[in-house]
Coordinates of C-alpha atoms and ligand atoms in Angstrom, one line a residue:
X3 CA 75.9 182.8 -115.9
X4 CA 74.2 179.5 -116.5
X5 CA 76.6 177.2 -114.9
X6 CA 77.5 179.2 -111.8
X7 CA 77.0 176.9 -108.7
X8 CA 74.4 178.5 -106.5
X9 CA 71.9 177.0 -104.1
X10 CA 69.1 179.2 -102.7
X11 CA 68.9 177.0 -99.5
X12 CA 72.6 177.3 -98.9
X13 CA 72.3 180.9 -99.4
X14 CA 69.3 181.4 -97.1
X15 CA 70.6 179.0 -94.2
X16 CA 74.0 177.7 -94.2
X17 CA 75.4 181.1 -95.0
X18 CA 74.0 182.4 -91.7
X19 CA 75.6 179.7 -89.7
X20 CA 79.0 180.1 -91.4
X21 CA 78.6 183.7 -90.7
X22 CA 78.4 182.9 -86.9
X23 CA 74.6 183.4 -86.6
X24 CA 73.8 179.8 -85.9
X25 CA 72.3 180.5 -82.4
X26 CA 70.0 183.3 -83.6
X27 CA 66.2 182.7 -84.0
X28 CA 65.3 181.8 -87.6
X29 CA 61.6 180.8 -87.1
X30 CA 59.3 181.4 -84.3
X31 CA 55.6 181.2 -83.7
X32 CA 52.8 179.0 -82.2
X33 CA 53.9 175.8 -83.9
X34 CA 57.6 176.0 -82.7
X35 CA 60.8 177.8 -83.2
X36 CA 64.3 177.0 -84.7
X37 CA 67.7 178.6 -84.5
X38 CA 69.5 179.0 -87.7
X39 CA 71.9 175.9 -86.8
X40 CA 68.8 173.8 -86.0
X41 CA 67.2 174.9 -89.3
X42 CA 70.3 174.0 -91.3
X43 CA 70.6 170.7 -89.6
X44 CA 66.9 169.7 -90.2
X45 CA 67.1 170.9 -93.8
X46 CA 70.2 168.7 -94.4
X47 CA 68.6 165.8 -92.7
X48 CA 65.4 166.0 -94.5
X49 CA 67.2 166.5 -98.0
X50 CA 69.2 163.2 -97.2
X51 CA 66.1 161.4 -96.1
X52 CA 64.2 162.4 -99.1
X53 CA 67.0 161.3 -101.4
X54 CA 67.3 158.0 -99.6
X55 CA 63.5 157.5 -100.4
X56 CA 64.3 157.9 -104.1
X57 CA 63.4 161.5 -104.6
X58 CA 65.6 162.8 -107.4
X59 CA 67.1 166.2 -108.3
X60 CA 65.1 168.1 -110.8
X61 CA 61.7 166.6 -110.0
X62 CA 58.9 168.4 -108.6
X63 CA 57.9 167.9 -104.7
X64 CA 54.3 169.3 -104.2
X65 CA 53.6 170.7 -100.7
X66 CA 50.1 171.3 -99.2
X67 CA 51.2 172.8 -95.9
X68 CA 50.1 175.4 -93.4
X69 CA 52.7 177.9 -92.4
X70 CA 54.8 176.1 -89.8
X71 CA 58.6 175.3 -89.2
X72 CA 58.2 172.0 -91.0
X73 CA 56.9 173.7 -94.1
X74 CA 60.0 176.0 -94.3
X75 CA 62.3 173.1 -93.6
X76 CA 60.6 171.1 -96.5
X77 CA 60.9 173.9 -98.9
X78 CA 64.5 174.5 -98.2
X79 CA 65.4 170.7 -98.1
X80 CA 63.9 170.2 -101.6
X81 CA 65.9 173.0 -102.9
X82 CA 69.0 171.8 -101.3
X83 CA 68.8 168.4 -102.9
X84 CA 68.2 170.0 -106.4
X85 CA 64.6 169.2 -106.7
X86 CA 61.8 171.8 -107.3
X87 CA 59.5 172.9 -104.4
X88 CA 55.9 173.4 -105.5
X89 CA 53.9 174.8 -102.6
X90 CA 50.4 175.1 -103.6
X91 CA 47.3 176.6 -102.0
X92 CA 45.8 174.9 -99.1
X93 CA 42.4 176.1 -100.2
X94 CA 42.0 173.6 -103.1
X95 CA 39.6 170.6 -103.0
X96 CA 40.6 167.2 -103.9
X97 CA 39.7 167.4 -107.5
X98 CA 41.5 170.8 -107.9
X99 CA 44.6 169.4 -106.1
X100 CA 44.8 166.2 -108.4
X101 CA 44.8 168.5 -111.4
X102 CA 47.8 170.3 -110.0
X103 CA 49.6 167.3 -109.0
X104 CA 49.0 165.8 -112.7
X105 CA 50.0 169.0 -114.1
X106 CA 53.3 169.4 -112.3
X107 CA 54.0 165.7 -112.8
X108 CA 55.0 165.5 -109.0
X109 CA 55.9 162.0 -107.8
X110 CA 56.1 163.2 -104.2
X111 CA 53.6 165.2 -102.1
X112 CA 54.2 166.4 -98.6
X113 CA 51.3 167.7 -96.4
X114 CA 50.5 168.9 -92.9
X115 CA 47.7 166.8 -91.2
X116 CA 44.9 169.0 -91.5
X117 CA 45.1 168.6 -95.4
X118 CA 45.5 164.7 -95.3
X119 CA 42.0 163.9 -96.3
X120 CA 42.0 166.4 -99.3
X121 CA 45.4 164.9 -100.5
X122 CA 44.2 161.3 -100.0
X123 CA 41.3 162.2 -102.1
X124 CA 43.6 164.0 -104.7
X125 CA 45.8 161.0 -104.9
X126 CA 43.0 158.9 -106.4
X127 CA 43.3 161.2 -109.4
X128 CA 47.0 161.5 -109.5
X129 CA 48.4 158.0 -110.3
X130 CA 52.0 159.1 -110.8
X131 CA 52.5 160.0 -107.1
X132 CA 54.7 157.2 -105.5
X133 CA 55.6 159.0 -102.0
X134 CA 53.1 160.7 -99.6
X135 CA 54.9 162.4 -96.7
X136 CA 52.9 163.6 -93.9
X137 CA 54.0 165.8 -91.0
X138 CA 53.1 164.3 -87.6
X139 CA 49.7 164.5 -86.1
X140 CA 50.1 163.9 -82.3
X141 CA 47.2 161.6 -82.1
X142 CA 47.6 159.2 -85.3
X143 CA 50.0 157.8 -87.7
X144 CA 49.0 157.9 -91.2
X145 CA 47.2 154.8 -92.8
X146 CA 49.5 153.0 -95.0
X147 CA 48.6 152.2 -98.6
X148 CA 50.0 150.1 -101.3
X149 CA 50.6 153.2 -103.7
X150 CA 51.7 155.7 -102.9
X151 CA 54.1 154.9 -99.9
X152 CA 53.1 156.8 -97.0
X153 CA 55.8 158.0 -94.6
X154 CA 55.8 160.3 -91.4
X155 CA 57.9 163.4 -92.0
X156 CA 59.8 162.8 -88.7
X157 CA 60.9 159.3 -89.8
X158 CA 62.1 160.9 -93.1
X159 CA 64.0 163.4 -91.1
X160 CA 65.6 160.6 -88.9
X161 CA 66.4 158.4 -91.9
X162 CA 68.3 161.5 -93.2
X163 CA 70.8 161.3 -90.1
X164 CA 73.9 163.2 -90.6
X165 CA 74.0 166.0 -93.3
X166 CA 74.3 164.8 -96.7
X167 CA 75.8 166.5 -99.8
X168 CA 74.1 169.6 -101.3
X169 CA 73.3 169.0 -104.8
X170 CA 75.3 171.2 -107.2
X171 CA 72.6 173.4 -108.6
X172 CA 73.2 176.3 -110.6
X173 CA 71.9 179.9 -110.5
X174 CA 69.6 179.0 -113.4
X175 CA 68.4 175.7 -112.1
X176 CA 64.7 175.4 -111.3
X177 CA 64.0 175.9 -107.7
X178 CA 60.3 176.9 -107.0
X179 CA 57.2 176.6 -109.2
X180 CA 54.4 178.8 -108.1
X181 CA 50.8 178.2 -109.5
X182 CA 49.0 181.2 -110.5
X183 CA 45.4 181.8 -112.2
X184 CA 45.5 185.4 -111.9
X185 CA 41.8 186.6 -111.3
X186 CA 40.4 184.2 -114.1
X187 CA 41.8 181.2 -115.9
X188 CA 43.2 177.8 -115.1
X189 CA 46.3 177.7 -112.8
X190 CA 49.7 177.5 -114.4
X191 CA 53.1 177.1 -112.8
X192 CA 55.5 180.0 -113.1
X193 CA 59.0 178.5 -112.9
X194 CA 61.6 180.3 -110.7
X195 CA 65.4 179.9 -110.7
X196 CA 67.5 179.5 -107.6
X197 CA 69.1 182.8 -108.6
X198 CA 65.9 184.7 -108.5
X199 CA 65.5 184.1 -104.8
X200 CA 68.9 186.0 -104.0
X201 CA 67.6 188.6 -106.8
X202 CA 64.3 189.5 -105.0
X203 CA 66.3 189.8 -101.6
X204 CA 69.0 192.1 -103.1
X205 CA 66.4 194.3 -104.9
X206 CA 63.2 194.6 -102.9
X207 CA 64.3 192.9 -99.6
X208 CA 67.5 194.8 -99.1
X209 CA 67.2 198.1 -100.8
X210 CA 63.4 198.8 -100.3
X211 CA 62.6 197.1 -96.8
X212 CA 66.0 197.7 -95.6
X213 CA 65.7 194.4 -93.7
X214 CA 68.3 193.6 -91.0
X215 CA 69.0 190.9 -88.5
X216 CA 66.9 192.5 -85.8
X217 CA 63.8 192.4 -87.9
X218 CA 60.9 190.0 -87.2
X219 CA 58.7 189.3 -90.1
X220 CA 55.1 188.4 -89.9
X221 CA 53.0 187.9 -93.2
X222 CA 49.2 187.6 -93.7
X223 CA 49.9 186.0 -97.2
X224 CA 50.9 182.5 -96.6
X225 CA 54.0 180.7 -97.7
X226 CA 52.4 179.2 -100.8
X227 CA 52.0 182.6 -102.4
X228 CA 54.8 184.4 -104.0
X229 CA 54.2 187.4 -101.8
X230 CA 54.1 185.3 -98.6
X231 CA 57.2 183.2 -99.4
X232 CA 59.2 186.2 -100.0
X233 CA 58.0 187.9 -96.8
X234 CA 58.2 184.9 -94.5
X235 CA 61.2 182.9 -95.8
X236 CA 63.4 184.6 -98.4
X237 CA 63.7 188.1 -96.8
X238 CA 64.0 187.1 -93.2
X239 CA 66.4 184.3 -93.7
X240 CA 68.5 186.0 -96.3
X241 CA 69.0 188.8 -93.7
X242 CA 69.7 186.6 -90.8
X243 CA 66.4 188.0 -89.3
X244 CA 63.3 186.0 -87.7
X245 CA 60.3 184.7 -89.6
X246 CA 57.1 184.3 -87.5
X247 CA 55.1 181.4 -88.9
X248 CA 51.5 180.8 -87.9
X249 CA 49.5 177.8 -89.1
X250 CA 46.1 179.3 -88.5
X251 CA 43.9 180.8 -91.3
X252 CA 44.4 184.4 -90.9
X253 CA 41.4 186.4 -89.5
X254 CA 41.6 190.0 -88.2
X255 CA 41.1 188.8 -84.5
X256 CA 43.9 186.0 -84.9
X257 CA 46.4 188.2 -86.7
X258 CA 46.0 191.1 -84.1
X259 CA 46.5 188.4 -81.3
X260 CA 49.7 187.2 -82.9
X261 CA 51.1 190.6 -83.7
X262 CA 50.5 191.7 -80.0
X263 CA 52.4 188.4 -78.8
X264 CA 55.1 188.0 -81.3
X265 CA 55.8 191.9 -81.9
X266 CA 56.8 191.8 -85.4
X267 CA 58.9 194.8 -86.8
X268 CA 57.6 194.2 -90.4
X269 CA 54.0 193.3 -91.3
X270 CA 52.8 192.3 -94.7
X271 CA 49.1 192.1 -95.9
X272 CA 47.0 193.2 -98.7
X273 CA 44.4 196.1 -99.0
X274 CA 41.5 193.7 -98.2
X275 CA 43.2 192.7 -94.9
X276 CA 44.0 196.3 -94.0
X277 CA 40.3 197.1 -94.5
X278 CA 39.3 194.1 -92.5
X279 CA 41.7 195.4 -89.6
X280 CA 40.0 198.8 -89.8
X281 CA 36.6 197.2 -89.4
X282 CA 37.7 195.3 -86.6
X283 CA 38.0 196.4 -82.8
X284 CA 41.6 196.0 -82.7
X285 CA 43.2 198.5 -80.0
X286 CA 44.9 201.4 -81.6
X287 CA 48.3 200.3 -80.2
X288 CA 48.2 196.8 -81.6
X289 CA 50.9 197.5 -84.0
X290 CA 53.3 199.2 -81.6
X291 CA 56.0 197.0 -82.4
X292 CA 55.8 197.3 -86.2
X293 CA 58.3 199.7 -87.9
X294 CA 56.9 199.3 -91.4
X295 CA 53.7 197.6 -92.9
X296 CA 53.7 196.5 -96.5
X297 CA 50.7 196.2 -98.7
X298 CA 50.6 194.4 -102.1
X299 CA 48.3 192.1 -104.1
X300 CA 46.1 194.8 -105.2
X301 CA 46.7 198.7 -105.2
X302 CA 46.0 200.1 -101.9
X303 CA 43.5 202.9 -102.0
X304 CA 44.6 206.2 -100.5
X305 CA 41.7 206.2 -98.1
X306 CA 42.5 202.8 -96.5
X307 CA 46.1 203.9 -96.2
X308 CA 45.1 207.2 -94.5
X309 CA 42.6 205.5 -92.0
X310 CA 45.2 202.7 -91.2
X311 CA 48.3 205.1 -90.7
X312 CA 45.8 207.5 -88.7
X313 CA 44.6 204.9 -86.4
X314 CA 47.5 202.6 -85.9
X315 CA 50.2 205.0 -86.4
X316 CA 52.4 202.9 -88.7
X317 CA 53.3 203.6 -92.2
X318 CA 52.3 201.4 -95.1
X319 CA 54.4 201.0 -98.4
X320 CA 52.3 199.9 -101.1
X321 CA 54.0 198.0 -103.9
X322 CA 53.2 196.1 -107.0
X323 CA 54.6 192.5 -107.5
X324 CA 53.4 189.3 -109.4
X325 CA 53.9 185.6 -109.3
X326 CA 55.7 185.8 -112.5
X327 CA 58.3 188.4 -111.1
X328 CA 58.5 186.5 -107.8
X329 CA 58.0 189.6 -105.8
X330 CA 57.6 193.4 -105.7
X331 CA 59.0 195.5 -108.6
X332 CA 57.3 198.8 -108.2
X333 CA 57.0 200.1 -104.6
X334 CA 56.8 203.1 -102.5
X335 CA 59.9 203.4 -100.0
X336 CA 60.0 204.0 -96.3
X337 CA 59.7 207.8 -95.8
X338 CA 58.8 208.5 -99.4
X339 CA 55.2 207.3 -99.6
X340 CA 52.6 208.6 -102.1
X341 CA 49.3 207.5 -100.9
X342 CA 47.2 206.0 -103.9
X343 CA 50.4 205.3 -105.9
X344 CA 52.4 202.1 -106.4
X345 CA 55.5 204.0 -106.0
X346 CA 58.7 204.1 -108.3
X347 CA 60.5 201.2 -109.9
X348 CA 62.5 199.0 -107.4
X349 CA 66.2 199.3 -108.0
X350 CA 67.3 196.4 -110.3
X351 CA 64.2 196.5 -112.4
X352 CA 63.2 198.5 -115.5
X353 CA 59.6 199.3 -116.5
X354 CA 57.8 200.7 -119.6
X355 CA 54.4 201.7 -120.6
X356 CA 53.3 200.8 -124.1
X357 CA 50.0 201.6 -126.0
X358 CA 47.9 199.1 -127.7
X359 CA 50.2 199.0 -130.8
X360 CA 53.3 198.7 -128.7
X361 CA 54.5 202.2 -128.9
X362 CA 55.8 203.8 -125.5
X363 CA 53.2 206.4 -124.1
X364 CA 54.3 209.7 -122.7
X365 CA 54.3 210.4 -119.0
X366 CA 50.8 211.2 -117.7
X367 CA 49.3 209.0 -120.4
X368 CA 47.8 205.4 -119.6
X369 CA 49.7 202.4 -120.9
X370 CA 50.2 198.7 -120.5
X371 CA 52.9 198.0 -117.9
X372 CA 55.9 195.8 -118.8
X373 CA 58.8 195.1 -116.4
X374 CA 62.2 193.3 -116.6
X375 CA 64.6 192.0 -114.0
X376 CA 66.6 189.0 -113.0
X377 CA 64.0 187.6 -110.9
X378 CA 61.3 187.2 -113.7
X379 CA 60.4 183.5 -114.0
X380 CA 61.7 181.5 -117.0
X381 CA 58.2 180.9 -118.2
X382 CA 55.1 178.8 -117.5
X383 CA 55.5 175.0 -117.1
X384 CA 54.0 173.3 -120.4
X385 CA 52.2 176.5 -121.4
X386 CA 54.1 177.6 -124.5
X387 CA 51.3 179.8 -126.1
X388 CA 50.7 181.7 -122.9
X389 CA 54.2 181.9 -122.0
X390 CA 55.0 183.7 -125.4
X391 CA 52.2 186.1 -124.8
X392 CA 53.4 187.0 -121.2
X393 CA 57.2 186.7 -121.2
X394 CA 58.3 188.7 -124.2
X395 CA 62.0 188.4 -124.5
X396 CA 63.4 190.0 -121.5
X397 CA 60.2 191.9 -120.8
X398 CA 57.3 190.7 -118.8
X399 CA 53.8 191.9 -119.6
X400 CA 52.1 192.4 -116.4
X401 CA 48.5 192.7 -117.6
X402 CA 48.1 196.1 -115.7
X403 CA 47.3 199.5 -116.9
X404 CA 49.4 202.3 -115.4
X405 CA 50.1 205.9 -115.7
X406 CA 53.6 207.4 -114.8
X407 CA 54.1 210.9 -113.6
X408 CA 57.1 213.1 -114.5
X409 CA 58.5 212.3 -111.0
X410 CA 58.7 208.5 -111.8
X411 CA 55.6 207.6 -109.5
X412 CA 53.3 204.9 -111.1
X413 CA 49.6 204.9 -110.5
X414 CA 47.4 201.8 -111.0
X415 CA 44.5 202.4 -113.3
X416 CA 43.4 198.7 -113.0
X417 CA 44.0 195.4 -114.9
X418 CA 44.2 196.2 -118.5
X419 CA 41.1 194.1 -119.3
X420 CA 39.2 195.8 -116.5
X421 CA 39.4 199.4 -117.8
X422 CA 35.9 200.9 -118.8
X423 CA 35.2 202.8 -121.9
X424 CA 32.3 205.3 -121.0
X425 CA 31.3 207.8 -123.7
X426 CA 34.1 206.8 -125.7
X427 CA 36.6 207.9 -122.8
X428 CA 38.6 205.5 -120.9
X429 CA 37.6 205.3 -117.0
X430 CA 39.9 203.8 -114.6
X431 CA 37.8 201.5 -111.8
X432 CA 40.6 202.4 -109.4
X433 CA 40.0 206.1 -109.6
X434 CA 36.2 205.8 -109.2
X435 CA 36.7 203.4 -106.3
X436 CA 39.3 205.6 -104.5
X437 CA 36.4 208.4 -104.5
X438 CA 33.9 205.9 -103.2
X439 CA 36.1 205.0 -100.3
X440 CA 36.2 208.7 -99.3
X441 CA 32.5 208.4 -98.5
X442 CA 32.0 207.3 -94.8
X443 CA 29.3 204.7 -95.6
X444 CA 31.7 202.7 -97.8
X445 CA 33.6 199.8 -96.6
X446 CA 34.8 198.2 -99.8
X447 CA 33.8 198.7 -103.5
X448 CA 34.5 197.4 -107.0
X449 CA 33.7 199.4 -110.1
X450 CA 33.0 197.4 -113.3
X451 CA 31.7 197.9 -116.7
X452 CA 27.9 197.3 -117.5
X453 CA 26.8 197.2 -121.0
X454 CA 23.5 198.8 -121.4
X455 CA 20.7 198.2 -123.8
X456 CA 22.4 200.2 -126.5
X457 CA 25.5 198.3 -126.1
X458 CA 27.5 201.1 -124.4
X459 CA 29.7 200.5 -121.3
X460 CA 28.9 202.4 -118.3
X461 CA 30.6 202.3 -114.8
X462 CA 28.7 200.4 -112.2
X463 CA 29.6 200.5 -108.5
X464 CA 29.2 197.4 -106.2
X465 CA 29.6 198.6 -102.8
X466 CA 29.8 196.8 -99.2
X467 CA 28.7 199.3 -96.4
X468 CA 31.1 200.3 -93.7
X469 CA 30.4 198.7 -90.3
X470 CA 27.1 200.3 -88.9
X471 CA 26.5 202.5 -91.9
X472 CA 23.8 202.5 -94.7
X473 CA 24.5 203.2 -98.3
X474 CA 22.4 205.8 -100.1
X475 CA 22.9 205.0 -103.7
X476 CA 21.6 208.5 -105.1
X477 CA 23.8 210.4 -102.6
X478 CA 26.8 208.2 -103.5
X479 CA 26.5 208.8 -107.1
X480 CA 26.2 212.6 -106.4
X481 CA 29.3 212.3 -104.1
X482 CA 31.2 210.8 -107.1
X483 CA 29.9 213.5 -109.5
X484 CA 31.1 216.3 -107.0
X485 CA 34.6 214.7 -107.0
X486 CA 35.2 213.3 -110.3
X487 CA 34.6 214.3 -114.0
X488 CA 30.9 213.6 -114.6
X489 CA 31.4 210.8 -117.2
X490 CA 33.4 208.8 -114.5
X491 CA 30.5 208.7 -112.0
X492 CA 28.8 205.3 -111.5
X493 CA 25.4 205.2 -113.3
X494 CA 24.1 202.6 -110.6
X495 CA 25.1 201.5 -107.1
X496 CA 24.5 198.0 -106.2
X497 CA 24.8 197.2 -102.3
X498 CA 26.4 193.7 -101.6
X499 CA 26.9 191.9 -98.3
X500 CA 30.6 191.0 -99.4
X501 CA 32.6 191.2 -102.7
X502 CA 33.7 188.0 -104.2
X503 CA 37.3 187.4 -103.8
X504 CA 40.1 185.0 -105.0
X505 CA 41.9 182.7 -102.5
X506 CA 44.5 185.5 -102.3
X507 CA 41.9 188.0 -101.3
X508 CA 41.7 189.8 -104.7
X509 CA 38.4 191.1 -105.9
X510 CA 37.0 188.8 -108.6
X511 CA 36.0 191.4 -111.1
X512 CA 34.7 188.8 -113.6
X513 CA 32.2 187.7 -111.0
X514 CA 31.3 191.2 -110.0
X515 CA 30.7 192.0 -113.7
X516 CA 28.3 189.1 -113.8
X517 CA 26.4 190.4 -110.6
X518 CA 26.2 193.7 -112.1
X519 CA 24.8 192.3 -115.4
X520 CA 22.1 190.4 -113.7
Ligands
3SK5 O1 49.9 188.7 -105.6 C1 50.6 189.7 -105.9 O2 50.2 190.6 -106.7 C2 52.1 189.9 -105.5 C3 52.4 190.8 -104.7 C4 53.7 190.9 -104.2 C5 54.6 189.8 -104.5 C6 54.2 188.9 -105.1 C7 52.9 188.8 -105.6 C8 52.6 187.6 -106.4

């Protein structure tokens, strides 16, 4: 219902205080901790402070912030005062950031000190910004400028004083914009409603993760990703649990140290990071505290699942989510995992597979995956043509090709535009990659189409060797021929030092295709 009052910040924080959980830990980690009562007070203060500086409901506040308590407070305060939080990747350079600030029409930018120089550069190309709020660096105050006004975050908090009024947002009010470019294309903002935040908690958070107040959540994906903000903010706070926030850039060594120190019960990462953990010298009992690991971002190859669960003794549930859906809508379930499959449709969502002409495909046949559910974004900001292609009525076109078994389990065949037609038959890159990963010499791989001199597509494998191993291309092709229908085997194997990845750790297949073509 459009005009039902609902504020995601009140749902996530104030509700816990009202339920008598004020003294429980909401946030912990190396950058500091907060109880729910402290979090609620700071969120209210910052919301009031921002309002008193002229920040208005409905306008965008863009955040360039590492994962720390101030970031959670800022996101929640912006939502509480009815403005729209736009957390963006901290990996952009000044020019890229300026493009996003202009695109979002944000008049306010908030940053943590490590990104101050990038933001300062970006502001030269973003004339509409009137206020720049910087969280405190112990050794320096920000330089003042004529435009925009520069304020210290702690001063804004203090100005806020006693808690102000929550803006009367509705379920359908815009709460959060998340920029996505997929694996190609210019970033565009998926616009999410306040209600969608409760929706992802009720569907995936509660019914799949079974998250409870005793849980401690730690996510390798950062707060500026849809995956990360669900894992580190929406799910733990909605459940009255604890979020572990770490401002450091995640590396296998750093994450292992944090896991052993903070003892999370839920651990979230993507296949690339699980592979990196396997390649590290992490002790086998490093994940002792974890009751469940979650993988998303890309389909988790069965071989990485098997190696990780064998070595660390922790089960991984793989799931499929997207920025447009806000979180995961197809997933394996605790105790009901099928390795190599994305699982079944999460309660609260519906999925369908269609052929190229829009007709439903039978179980066992590949089709383009569409999903519907309440958490789906209202569209992309100022991208009408793309919005119409992707958001089709109630249905969201995911851009993935999947096959559904009779038992309702979905298996990823790849992005729809990554499928390879070899000898007139469709080949799933994922299927060939799953076979390659069974070979002990393969650490990571990506299979792409190479167009030969006759204009015909052939699968080519780009492979990174496993630590201490050497790849023998001929042997590897024979290994694939033994385990797959012959037409699916890679015709060539290229050994690379690393695979090109996006900021979110997804393989950039466009770049891999260029490498294969050269
Ligand atoms: O990046 C993804 O694919 C993803 C996975 C889970 C939840 C949200 C997202 C964007």
